[in-house]
Each structure stands twice: as C-alpha cells, then as structure tokens.
C-alpha cells in the first residue's frame, strides 16, 4: 500500500484547493431557469449515452450471466429459460431509468431546499476540473463519504450544476418502498440493491454484470459509498469491499485500460440527523424510509444547518496503484466470462485500496470550530466558563493546524465571535448560562424515571460526540501514543510501542487504521508529539516535556470514552454474561449493565451506551480470540474466555505489573 503518500497528505505545508459557494449564484438568479438550462455534459471518449433498455439487454446477453444461468439451472433443476426470466425480473427491479425531466425537477426542488437549509454549499472547483478531465479519459468511480441521507442528492446536484455527467448511484432497497419518491430516485440515476445477497448466485451475477457493463462502456460515472451505510457516529466506518471488487475487476481482466477512483469528502457544519442518530445508537429503532416520513420531516426547513463543504479529491488511478502489486497475467489463464473468487493478492490490494481511499476522504474533511469546542465540552461534562472554552478552543485550533487539520476558521473574525456563532448554530446541543457553557439536556414533559433522565442526557452526549468524532482522525495516532505512554511499564520506546500496538489492534474497528501500518503510525505519532513539543525522545526513551502536560492530558481524555466503553464490555463478559448468551442478546444486555453502573454512580461515561461502540468492542474481542462465536441451531452463541477478557480489561485499565505477560498470552 502507498502509505507514504498518505503520510505526506498530513504535511502542514500541503496546499489544498479553495472553495466556491454554488448557492451564491442560485440566490441571485432564477431557480426555474437554472433547472431548465441547457445540459450537455462531456462523456467518456465521446460515447453515446445509453438508454436504460439497451443497457439491460447488454447485461442479459452477456457471456458471464449466461454462464451463471446455466450453472444455476444445473444445480436447481429448473430450465435455463426460467432462470433467464428470473434474471430479467431481478434486473428490472434493480436498474436505474435516468430521465432528464426528473433530474430537472430535483434541480429545482433541491435548490429551494438548500437555500433554506444551508448558508453555503462550497465546492472545490479545481477538484471539479480534475473530475471533468478524468471522466473523458477513463471510467470513473465516485466514492463519497457517507454521513447523511443528503449525500447522494448533493452529489448529483453538484454534477448537474457543473455540467458533468450524472452518476449512476448504488442505493439500498429501503428507498424502493417509498411511494413515488423511490421511482423518482430511480429516474434520477439510483439503482437499487439488496443489503445482503446471502448465497444467491444469480442475484450476485446480475448485479455485478450490471455494474461492470456500465463501467466497461463508460456510460456514466458509478457512485457508491465505500462504508456501505451512513455513519451514525460521524467516524469513518470500516470499508466494505464487495462493490470495489466489482469495479476494479474489469481492469484486472484487461477490459479497460484504467479506472479512476475519486474520493469525495462531504463535511456538514450541522448534521440533519444528529439527534436521530443518537437515538438509534441508544437502541431506538431506525424509522422506516417512507414518503409520509419525508413529508413530516419538512419541519427541518425552519432550521439553520450552516454550511456544507464538498471536496473532490485527486482521482486515484487503479493502474498506478496496482503497479508491482498485482500480476494481471494470471487473469489470462481463465476465460473472462467465468466468475472466479478474487485471488489472495487481489483481495489484499482491494482491501489496501479501500483503506487508502477512506483515509483520503478523512484528510479532506473540512472541520469547523464547533468540532473543537465539542471535543473540549465532552471532557468537561460539568461545563466550562465561556472565557475558558474560548481560550482552550484557540489552543486546540493551533494544535489541530500543526497536525495539518483542514480547518475552516473564519478569516479576521474575533475569536469570541467565532465561538458565539458556533454556539448559536448548535444551540440545541450547548447553551450559555451565567457565563458558563454546558450541554443541553431535553426538557421532559412530565415526571421521568432515572432511566429516562439518563437516556435524555445520553442523547445530548452522543449528539455532541458525533462532532468530536469528526476531528479524531487528526489526533488519533498522537492520542494512542499518549495513552500508551500513560499505560506502559516504562518510558522505554519498546515498551511504549508494545502498548501502542495493543491499542492499535484493539481499536482497529473503531478507527481507520490501515492494515500493516502499525510501525508507521507509531513513528508518525512520535514525530507529531515531538514537533509540537509535548514529548522528547532522548536515546531510546519517550518522555513528556515540561510543557507537554496539557496536550497529553487532552489526548488521554479524547480516548477515555473508548477505553471505558471497551472496559465495560469486558466487565460485562467477566461478571454478568450468562452461558448461552446469543449475539442478539449481547447489545441490550451490555446496555442494561452500563445503565446500572451509571445509575449507581460507578460510571460517568454515557458513550458506553452506544451500540456502535459495543459492536466494535465485541469485534475486537472476537479478533483477539477472547470471545468466540458458535452457531447453535439458528442462533449464534458467544463463548467467553474469561481469563483472556480479564487480561484485556487489565491492560485497558493500565494495570501494569502483569502487562508483559498478558501481552505474551494474547
């Protein structure tokens, strides 16, 4: 993996593109004229746009699909004609039907909505120019970050605004159930896929051939979310590899000369779904997508959601990335139309590429002052004096900039005004009373139980955490080093590295940590903390400097919720988990255990109630063989190795005497 390229991305001297506000012109000209203007995008190598029916015919007549149809026919005993008809039904349900009239309707409606909801929608024009060039040269795959339902609408809106070819977008089947709206999305470029295919060979064959046909012929840019779903925490999620495998395969088979992967970073100053996400993380079921639900959501139009920044990154050439890493000649040994499982080196390459793209998305996320303020407020749940919050925000701004954060701080504005403006925009999360800033807790309508009061407080904390999480990628590596220094048996570099490596492995589901980059991440963390004067490295030691205490203390506090969350899970498995605990029972049971600890005054960290943290903690314990899964009948049961779990709990809690032995046992 090209890790050095990623490292250079965080060089503070790195020049990033400037932005232009595309709403500025919309506020000063006719929305109808904009929607009905001449739209004539430049296409890949001058290819003629393909009608939806023609595309479906190409897919249904492909050699690969015919091969799978015959195989399924042999296995099921059904006639090939029947299987062919089933494939046709799947494709009809899946395929997009792009119509310019629907696109123009959305252009008009979204302009009205965006002008009401947002102060600015800012796009890097240089990125648009790079994309325009890339679309003409090679098939393009757009890979946006995914933090809101708004993402895919926004992407198409921007491409329409700049007269670029509209993308064909992979969307979940949930949207198909929305009367009228589902079909409109289909007519604006969405194609619908199931969340999981199981072992359905025919569905997979139709889906993969549909995507590859669009890619091979360059009919339109393909767009999908590498993370697979919206991030409810606003941290980047571990990338899913299925669709990325599909779009890269035509390059490996020599069907296209190259494929351009374009990372896109979408940053929201205020997230439309912030409280909805917090409730989902606390176990409130996600509302089903429906047209009536969409209409009820109109009340958000009376709110101010600040600005959006959309950064189109440098196109990443698959051909350049694969140079010297994948031997494509092996693909010549088999007929192209016969589906094959990706080779090990191919799978490793796709995995590395996915992580690389998500890291590039993170590097170009635009951070607003509020993410720094949220980070400080979460470490001071009792509140902060406004003057102290302002002073610490300025300090944290300097630290973030020295670590190459992409920070949007208003030019020439007094700091006090920047802070007060951020508090005004996020008044639903924080308020100033008597010169003191604290998180807002929703007022109950009547008497509430202690559990209900706790839930309201947790909604507020998790909503605020979704903003703090947006800056974690900037501070993560130095923060893990700070915790490792606090936990290690000595200040020797090797001891600190062992603790860092343990944390790196433990948290690799919670954060984007590229496989195989532990040593590089450790060296980067050392470099950054030395550079900002927080630590010194005399000989083979890592020691805090006289001025390093505030920095290391902040970093320890930044990761404290994750350390506590994982410890609570370990404690649950050691103290409360019954034999025969099923995977389905796990999250409600851990949440109930955490609620008891908080109500008893033994725990103050509300973030441990997050289902996302609980899932990631379980994934880490499974990866470290401290917990194993066993399928019994139709249920998956969790088997706990209490000694191993207790050992992990000890390390996370900084119990040092047995640490070396514990690490060896693990």
XYZ file of C-alpha atoms in Angstrom:
666
model
C 0.000 0.000 0.000
C 1.201 3.520 -0.816
C 1.382 4.566 2.826
C 3.997 7.269 2.248
C 1.534 9.094 0.017
C -0.974 9.120 2.849
C 1.623 10.362 5.309
C 2.544 13.283 3.052
C -1.136 14.259 2.925
C -0.816 15.422 6.530
C 2.140 17.712 5.818
C 1.051 21.159 7.086
C 2.620 22.748 4.007
C 0.213 20.779 1.792
C -1.781 23.067 -0.480
C -5.463 22.239 -0.653
C -7.891 23.708 -3.164
C -10.040 26.716 -2.378
C -13.845 26.621 -2.437
C -16.652 28.440 -4.195
C -20.192 28.713 -2.866
C -22.541 27.327 -5.536
C -25.585 28.721 -3.712
C -24.418 32.306 -4.178
C -25.464 32.375 -7.829
C -28.666 30.489 -7.026
C -29.671 33.228 -4.559
C -29.309 35.859 -7.278
C -30.900 34.205 -10.311
C -33.964 32.230 -11.367
C -34.219 28.691 -9.977
C -36.502 27.661 -12.843
C -34.055 28.969 -15.419
C -31.276 27.015 -13.691
C -33.288 23.782 -13.739
C -34.278 24.157 -17.406
C -30.890 25.332 -18.712
C -29.024 23.503 -21.478
C -27.396 20.413 -20.004
C -24.788 18.811 -22.302
C -22.093 17.029 -20.269
C -18.895 15.770 -21.881
C -18.856 11.969 -21.803
C -16.205 9.256 -21.695
C -14.398 9.214 -25.056
C -17.438 10.739 -26.722
C -19.570 7.645 -26.064
C -23.253 7.904 -26.963
C -25.483 7.905 -23.850
C -27.093 4.512 -23.424
C -30.849 4.109 -22.983
C -31.909 2.072 -19.947
C -33.458 -0.728 -22.060
C -30.337 -1.063 -24.193
C -28.196 -1.365 -21.052
C -30.460 -4.104 -19.685
C -30.241 -6.014 -22.970
C -26.437 -5.880 -22.911
C -26.455 -7.283 -19.375
C -28.932 -10.078 -20.123
C -26.987 -11.146 -23.219
C -23.576 -11.188 -21.515
C -21.496 -14.368 -21.533
C -20.917 -14.187 -17.782
C -24.626 -14.056 -16.965
C -25.390 -16.901 -19.394
C -22.672 -18.987 -17.740
C -24.187 -18.418 -14.260
C -27.720 -19.065 -15.559
C -26.610 -22.463 -16.891
C -24.841 -23.308 -13.616
C -27.892 -22.343 -11.524
C -30.099 -24.337 -13.922
C -27.956 -27.444 -13.402
C -27.932 -27.025 -9.614
C -31.652 -26.260 -9.233
C -33.085 -28.468 -11.976
C -35.016 -25.503 -13.433
C -34.961 -24.852 -17.175
C -32.476 -22.144 -18.304
C -35.397 -20.117 -19.738
C -36.989 -19.888 -16.290
C -33.682 -18.790 -14.716
C -33.254 -16.257 -17.536
C -36.696 -14.844 -16.717
C -35.761 -14.634 -13.024
C -32.603 -12.712 -14.006
C -34.731 -10.337 -16.065
C -37.056 -9.713 -13.079
C -34.054 -9.018 -10.792
C -32.631 -6.578 -13.320
C -35.980 -4.816 -13.758
C -36.215 -4.328 -10.003
C -32.600 -3.134 -9.795
C -31.911 -0.938 -12.835
C -31.979 2.843 -12.985
C -34.057 4.738 -15.560
C -32.388 8.128 -15.793
C -34.701 10.801 -17.181
C -33.598 14.382 -17.646
C -37.080 15.705 -16.792
C -36.833 14.137 -13.308
C -33.303 15.475 -12.920
C -34.561 18.978 -13.739
C -37.363 18.629 -11.180
C -34.840 17.652 -8.498
C -32.543 20.523 -9.546
C -35.404 22.964 -8.960
C -36.686 21.397 -5.710
C -33.239 20.906 -4.179
C -32.234 24.493 -4.949
C -35.245 25.702 -2.964
C -34.444 23.306 -0.089
C -30.702 24.012 0.013
C -31.191 27.787 0.045
C -33.490 27.371 3.052
C -31.415 24.814 4.952
C -27.841 25.922 4.353
C -25.918 29.173 4.421
C -23.397 27.915 1.860
C -22.691 24.821 -0.248
C -18.984 25.082 -1.022
C -17.227 23.006 -3.696
C -13.545 22.935 -4.698
C -13.579 23.995 -8.362
C -10.130 22.547 -9.066
C -11.459 19.154 -7.992
C -14.368 19.569 -10.416
C -11.920 20.355 -13.228
C -9.881 17.252 -12.390
C -13.062 15.181 -12.393
C -14.157 16.593 -15.762
C -10.813 15.552 -17.259
C -10.928 12.108 -15.613
C -14.451 11.364 -16.934
C -13.255 11.887 -20.516
C -10.203 9.627 -20.173
C -11.212 6.535 -18.185
C -14.228 5.062 -16.397
C -14.794 6.961 -13.145
C -15.997 5.680 -9.775
C -17.118 8.350 -7.303
C -16.576 7.374 -3.650
C -18.144 9.938 -1.289
C -18.055 9.823 2.497
C -21.472 8.995 3.938
C -22.752 10.910 6.962
C -26.254 11.908 5.820
C -29.166 10.960 3.572
C -28.376 14.228 1.821
C -25.095 12.899 0.373
C -26.266 11.277 -2.855
C -28.736 14.066 -3.673
C -25.986 16.602 -3.095
C -23.533 14.770 -5.353
C -25.935 14.674 -8.315
C -26.920 18.303 -7.705
C -23.279 19.412 -7.859
C -22.515 17.433 -11.022
C -25.613 18.865 -12.705
C -24.552 22.379 -11.636
C -21.131 21.941 -13.239
C -22.487 20.284 -16.397
C -20.842 16.940 -15.620
C -22.227 13.502 -16.445
C -24.669 12.442 -13.732
C -23.613 9.390 -11.738
C -25.458 6.097 -11.503
C -25.795 5.520 -7.752
C -25.999 2.300 -5.737
C -28.920 2.691 -3.280
C -30.427 0.357 -0.689
C -33.754 -1.371 -1.351
C -35.252 0.564 1.606
C -35.794 3.558 -0.681
C -37.805 1.498 -3.169
C -40.581 1.224 -0.605
C -41.122 4.989 -0.673
C -44.127 5.582 -2.912
C -43.458 7.997 -5.720
C -40.100 9.089 -4.208
C -38.466 5.685 -4.867
C -39.312 5.844 -8.568
C -38.163 9.450 -8.774
C -34.814 8.447 -7.313
C -34.607 5.673 -9.919
C -35.301 8.226 -12.659
C -32.539 10.460 -11.311
C -29.902 7.721 -11.519
C -30.334 5.417 -8.499
C -30.192 1.646 -8.922
C -31.437 -0.475 -6.044
C -29.602 -3.381 -4.441
C -30.303 -5.668 -1.509
C -28.343 -5.091 1.701
C -27.084 -8.683 1.561
C -27.223 -11.371 -1.120
C -26.518 -14.438 1.009
C -25.601 -17.261 -1.346
C -27.834 -16.049 -4.196
C -25.516 -16.650 -7.166
C -27.992 -15.355 -9.727
C -28.596 -12.072 -7.904
C -24.857 -11.511 -7.500
C -24.246 -12.282 -11.192
C -26.955 -9.852 -12.379
C -25.779 -7.142 -10.013
C -22.050 -7.461 -10.796
C -22.625 -7.667 -14.553
C -24.906 -4.615 -14.449
C -22.220 -2.551 -12.683
C -19.366 -3.841 -14.858
C -21.313 -3.192 -18.061
C -21.777 0.453 -17.083
C -18.114 0.694 -16.137
C -16.687 -1.033 -19.224
C -18.724 1.110 -21.575
C -18.288 4.372 -19.658
C -21.989 5.187 -19.909
C -21.865 7.202 -16.657
C -19.717 7.601 -13.546
C -20.627 4.988 -10.943
C -21.168 6.198 -7.386
C -21.342 4.212 -4.185
C -20.412 4.562 -0.532
C -17.361 2.534 0.482
C -18.631 2.443 4.061
C -21.808 0.708 2.874
C -24.114 2.688 5.152
C -24.375 6.099 6.798
C -22.062 6.570 9.757
C -24.287 7.258 12.765
C -21.230 8.349 14.761
C -19.630 10.579 12.065
C -16.468 8.492 12.307
C -15.383 6.777 9.105
C -16.558 3.165 9.017
C -14.509 0.126 8.028
C -14.813 -0.067 4.225
C -16.913 -2.776 2.574
C -15.147 -4.457 -0.345
C -17.917 -6.039 -2.472
C -18.625 -3.202 -4.900
C -14.986 -2.093 -5.007
C -14.008 -5.616 -6.081
C -16.561 -5.422 -8.896
C -15.442 -2.049 -10.301
C -11.752 -2.973 -10.183
C -12.171 -6.399 -11.820
C -12.527 -5.105 -15.429
C -9.058 -3.544 -15.087
C -7.532 -6.803 -13.863
C -9.123 -8.666 -16.777
C -7.815 -6.127 -19.295
C -11.312 -4.996 -20.289
C -10.453 -1.352 -19.538
C -7.077 0.382 -19.611
C -7.607 2.050 -16.217
C -10.249 3.000 -13.642
C -10.205 6.338 -11.793
C -11.362 6.208 -8.167
C -12.371 9.661 -6.931
C -12.590 10.150 -3.132
C -15.127 12.819 -2.176
C -15.276 14.344 1.308
C -18.646 15.807 2.362
C -18.488 17.887 5.545
C -21.606 19.194 7.321
C -21.373 22.040 9.799
C -24.566 20.754 11.375
C -25.931 17.274 10.627
C -29.616 16.988 9.779
C -29.939 13.614 11.540
C -27.862 14.369 14.677
C -30.474 13.505 17.347
C -31.949 10.696 15.216
C -28.512 9.056 15.061
C -28.017 9.385 18.823
C -31.357 7.681 19.481
C -30.532 4.871 17.042
C -27.226 4.283 18.875
C -29.219 4.029 22.114
C -31.488 1.329 20.709
C -34.422 3.319 19.315
C -35.316 1.572 16.019
C -34.413 3.424 12.844
C -37.563 4.925 11.251
C -38.568 3.128 8.078
C -37.959 5.159 4.917
C -41.361 6.348 3.708
C -42.880 9.206 1.744
C -45.052 10.199 4.728
C -41.931 10.301 6.918
C -40.248 12.537 4.360
C -43.225 14.914 4.379
C -43.239 15.030 8.196
C -39.545 15.933 8.082
C -40.440 19.237 6.390
C -40.147 20.942 9.776
C -36.347 20.841 9.414
C -36.752 23.529 6.730
C -37.241 26.063 9.516
C -33.781 25.267 10.947
C -30.334 26.617 10.054
C -27.787 23.898 9.256
C -24.822 26.130 8.494
C -22.513 25.251 5.624
C -21.576 22.169 3.611
C -18.106 21.669 2.102
C -17.681 19.104 -0.676
C -14.097 18.323 -1.649
C -13.455 16.268 -4.791
C -10.060 14.643 -4.249
C -7.359 13.730 -6.737
C -8.511 10.818 -8.952
C -6.664 7.665 -7.889
C -5.508 5.534 -10.833
C -6.059 1.816 -10.206
C -3.400 1.096 -12.848
C -0.787 3.142 -10.945
C -1.766 1.647 -7.593
C -1.577 -1.928 -8.916
C 1.857 -1.447 -10.481
C 4.150 -4.083 -8.977
C 1.462 -5.336 -6.586
C -0.877 -7.443 -8.733
C 0.194 -9.802 -11.511
C -2.599 -9.309 -14.055
C -1.251 -12.002 -16.383
C -2.823 -14.636 -14.102
C -6.222 -13.438 -15.296
C -5.324 -14.579 -18.834
C -5.253 -18.194 -17.659
C -9.057 -18.380 -17.386
C -11.914 -17.363 -19.698
C -13.112 -13.878 -18.716
C -16.765 -14.852 -18.553
C -16.264 -17.482 -15.829
C -16.722 -15.855 -12.396
C -13.835 -16.535 -10.035
C -13.143 -15.719 -6.425
C -10.561 -12.909 -6.194
C -7.011 -14.168 -5.738
C -5.342 -13.510 -2.378
C -3.034 -10.798 -3.745
C -6.016 -9.164 -5.464
C -8.093 -9.216 -2.277
C -5.194 -7.725 -0.331
C -4.795 -4.989 -2.970
C -8.521 -4.144 -2.920
C -8.510 -4.022 0.892
C -5.471 -1.709 0.948
C -7.024 0.483 -1.746
C -10.287 0.776 0.213
C -8.455 1.926 3.340
C -6.361 4.332 1.272
C -9.495 5.938 -0.191
C -11.191 6.325 3.212
C -8.021 7.915 4.606
C -8.023 10.350 1.677
C -11.672 11.146 2.433
C -10.709 11.863 6.052
C -7.747 14.057 5.093
C -10.017 16.343 3.055
C -12.880 16.621 5.544
C -13.390 20.300 6.404
C -13.574 20.865 10.159
C -15.486 23.759 11.709
C -14.719 25.429 15.066
C -17.605 23.554 16.707
C -15.821 20.172 16.396
C -13.010 21.554 18.567
C -15.481 23.033 21.054
C -17.423 19.752 21.230
C -14.171 17.882 21.945
C -13.492 20.162 24.904
C -17.065 20.122 26.266
C -17.167 16.310 26.262
C -14.110 16.279 28.530
C -15.875 18.745 30.859
C -19.445 17.476 31.178
C -19.993 19.711 34.218
C -19.498 22.687 31.856
C -16.841 25.331 31.190
C -16.654 29.066 31.704
C -17.178 30.735 28.315
C -13.826 32.504 28.608
C -12.061 29.204 29.365
C -13.799 27.444 26.467
C -12.752 30.265 24.141
C -9.150 30.157 25.345
C -8.937 26.349 25.053
C -10.566 26.383 21.603
C -7.838 28.759 20.373
C -5.187 26.449 21.868
C -6.774 23.398 20.241
C -7.051 25.214 16.924
C -3.269 25.763 16.958
C -2.656 22.099 17.765
C -5.025 20.926 15.009
C -3.401 23.189 12.417
C 0.069 21.966 13.393
C -1.205 18.424 12.673
C -2.427 19.538 9.211
C -6.163 19.551 10.008
C -8.294 21.020 7.200
C -9.870 23.676 9.423
C -12.352 26.275 8.193
C -11.901 29.140 10.625
C -13.439 32.492 9.583
C -10.753 34.903 8.397
C -10.154 38.030 10.501
C -13.131 37.264 12.782
C -12.560 37.825 16.525
C -12.293 34.507 18.377
C -15.152 35.424 20.708
C -17.422 35.957 17.697
C -16.413 32.614 16.140
C -17.214 30.813 19.399
C -20.535 32.602 19.956
C -21.572 31.991 16.333
C -20.857 28.259 16.708
C -22.818 28.113 19.948
C -25.751 29.871 18.284
C -25.818 27.382 15.402
C -25.648 24.437 17.808
C -27.945 25.891 20.456
C -29.812 22.581 20.570
C -26.669 20.943 21.971
C -24.995 23.591 24.127
C -26.115 26.733 25.920
C -24.565 29.615 27.846
C -25.989 30.379 31.249
C -24.366 32.720 33.752
C -21.239 32.861 31.625
C -20.909 29.067 31.705
C -21.276 26.728 28.691
C -22.815 23.286 29.182
C -24.569 20.624 27.140
C -28.323 20.975 26.721
C -30.499 18.149 28.004
C -34.010 17.894 26.534
C -36.690 19.101 28.940
C -39.132 16.303 29.884
C -42.863 16.987 29.536
C -43.616 15.499 32.935
C -42.110 13.396 35.730
C -39.440 10.994 34.455
C -37.762 7.879 35.822
C -33.987 7.891 36.476
C -33.600 5.720 33.354
C -35.481 8.263 31.202
C -33.388 11.128 32.565
C -30.246 9.127 31.810
C -31.488 8.491 28.252
C -32.070 12.221 27.660
C -28.582 13.015 28.923
C -27.093 10.271 26.733
C -28.836 11.659 23.612
C -27.194 15.015 24.273
C -23.729 13.483 24.850
C -23.861 11.181 21.801
C -25.087 14.025 19.581
C -22.153 16.145 20.732
C -19.775 13.177 20.278
C -20.761 12.962 16.603
C -18.996 16.320 16.133
C -15.963 15.457 18.255
C -15.610 12.262 16.204
C -15.057 14.345 13.070
C -11.656 15.515 14.329
C -10.480 12.155 15.722
C -8.586 11.190 12.555
C -6.349 14.253 13.063
C -5.450 13.423 16.670
C -5.860 9.629 16.771
C -2.251 8.476 16.437
C -0.765 11.006 18.895
C -3.664 10.219 21.266
C -2.931 6.484 21.157
C 0.727 7.268 21.877
C -0.287 9.465 24.828
C -2.392 6.612 26.271
C 0.435 4.137 25.601
C 2.892 6.380 27.464
C 0.458 6.527 30.395
C -0.023 2.739 30.377
C 3.442 1.391 29.529
C 5.604 -0.305 32.165
C 8.436 2.151 31.465
C 9.316 5.099 29.251
C 11.435 2.840 27.007
C 10.417 3.245 23.383
C 9.953 -0.505 23.002
C 7.572 -0.739 25.994
C 5.576 2.253 24.765
C 5.421 0.735 21.270
C 4.064 -2.561 22.679
C 1.205 -0.668 24.365
C 0.611 1.429 21.252
C 0.486 -1.735 19.113
C -2.045 -3.300 21.506
C -4.283 -0.202 21.350
C -3.856 -0.035 17.555
C -5.109 -3.605 17.235
C -7.840 -3.152 19.829
C -9.328 -0.062 18.176
C -8.971 -1.093 14.528
C -12.751 -1.476 14.196
C -13.454 1.942 15.706
C -10.985 3.876 13.551
C -9.464 3.707 10.078
C -6.089 2.121 10.744
C -4.565 0.749 7.541
C -3.551 -2.929 7.852
C 0.187 -3.303 8.283
C 0.783 0.361 9.213
C 1.334 -0.049 12.977
C 5.029 0.888 12.908
C 4.465 3.802 10.530
C 1.566 5.113 12.646
C 3.733 4.874 15.784
C 6.580 6.793 14.134
C 4.137 9.412 12.879
C 2.680 9.812 16.390
C 6.188 10.251 17.825
C 7.050 12.815 15.140
C 3.895 14.866 15.772
C 4.229 14.926 19.564
C 7.930 15.861 19.337
C 7.145 18.505 16.714
C 4.594 20.211 18.989
C 6.917 19.984 21.999
C 4.765 17.574 24.039
C 7.412 14.826 24.275
C 11.145 14.347 23.937
C 12.925 11.206 22.788
C 16.339 11.074 24.439
C 18.142 7.874 23.397
C 15.504 5.085 23.439
C 13.020 6.766 25.799
C 9.795 8.718 25.186
C 9.181 11.251 27.941
C 6.776 14.128 28.486
C 8.265 17.622 28.398
C 7.609 20.362 30.967
C 5.068 21.952 28.600
C 3.568 18.682 27.312
C 1.090 18.005 30.119
C -1.932 19.890 28.643
C -1.510 18.176 25.259
C -1.095 14.654 26.652
C -3.926 15.214 29.144
C -6.267 16.305 26.336
C -5.271 13.282 24.226
C -5.851 10.878 27.120
C -9.288 12.441 27.616
C -10.036 12.122 23.902
C -9.705 8.317 24.000
C -11.090 7.859 27.529
C -14.680 7.103 26.346
C -13.380 4.317 24.090
C -11.175 2.845 26.829
C -14.076 2.924 29.297
C -16.519 1.539 26.744
C -14.321 -1.459 25.996
C -13.679 -1.993 29.727
C -17.418 -2.043 30.445
C -17.861 -4.740 27.779
C -15.003 -6.744 29.335
C -16.531 -6.357 32.797
C -19.910 -7.486 31.494
C -18.423 -10.640 29.990
C -16.492 -11.411 33.197
C -19.183 -10.534 35.745
C -22.635 -10.825 34.189
C -22.702 -12.756 30.907
C -24.623 -15.994 31.200
C -23.699 -19.174 29.393
C -25.589 -19.409 26.138
C -25.572 -15.624 25.575
C -26.630 -15.088 21.959
C -25.327 -12.433 19.635
C -28.813 -10.846 19.524
C -28.967 -10.588 23.313
C -25.494 -9.044 23.601
C -26.153 -5.332 22.889
C -29.341 -4.946 25.027
C -27.609 -6.842 27.853
C -24.438 -4.706 27.786
C -26.514 -1.525 27.576
C -28.569 -2.606 30.599
C -25.336 -3.392 32.507
C -23.902 0.050 31.655
C -27.136 1.795 32.703
C -26.902 0.102 36.123
C -23.293 1.257 36.523
C -24.175 4.865 35.625
C -27.239 4.989 37.901
C -25.168 3.539 40.753
C -22.592 6.321 40.286
C -19.841 3.871 39.278
C -19.557 5.187 35.720
C -19.864 8.694 34.264
C -19.241 7.925 30.589
C -22.518 7.967 28.634
C -20.814 6.987 25.368
C -20.532 3.379 26.582
C -24.285 3.134 25.850
C -23.607 3.453 22.109
C -24.396 0.293 20.143
C -21.618 1.224 17.706
C -19.002 1.108 20.459
C -20.429 -2.134 21.831
C -20.301 -3.798 18.377
C -16.726 -2.648 17.825
C -15.631 -3.871 21.255
C -17.129 -7.296 20.531
C -15.412 -7.379 17.124
C -12.062 -6.670 18.836
C -12.582 -9.422 21.431
C -13.536 -11.869 18.675
C -10.446 -10.925 16.655
C -8.248 -11.485 19.725
C -9.898 -14.869 20.432
C -11.086 -13.690 23.851
C -14.654 -14.388 22.676
C -15.682 -16.907 20.024
C -18.888 -17.478 18.084
C -20.607 -20.844 17.924
C -23.692 -21.481 15.814
C -26.303 -23.479 17.734
C -29.447 -24.275 15.724
C -30.394 -20.921 14.138
C -28.700 -18.781 16.757
C -25.128 -17.561 17.190
C -23.884 -18.039 20.754
C -20.931 -16.180 22.289
C -18.381 -18.270 24.208
C -16.253 -16.195 26.599
C -12.650 -16.910 27.602
C -12.863 -15.026 30.915
C -9.127 -15.186 31.602
C -8.308 -13.555 28.241
C -11.084 -10.952 28.624
C -9.895 -10.105 32.136
C -6.331 -9.706 30.841
C -7.511 -7.258 28.175
C -9.508 -5.359 30.805
C -6.342 -5.064 32.919
C -4.342 -3.587 30.042
C -7.083 -1.101 29.159
C -7.234 -0.083 32.827
C -3.452 0.461 32.962
C -2.743 -2.311 35.486
C 0.936 -2.609 34.725
C 2.605 -5.368 36.764
C 1.332 -8.240 34.613
C 1.206 -6.356 31.324
C 4.180 -8.045 29.613
C 2.887 -11.477 30.492
C -0.614 -10.540 29.392
C 0.591 -9.315 26.003
C 2.536 -12.539 25.547
C -0.543 -14.619 26.405
C -2.668 -12.649 23.913
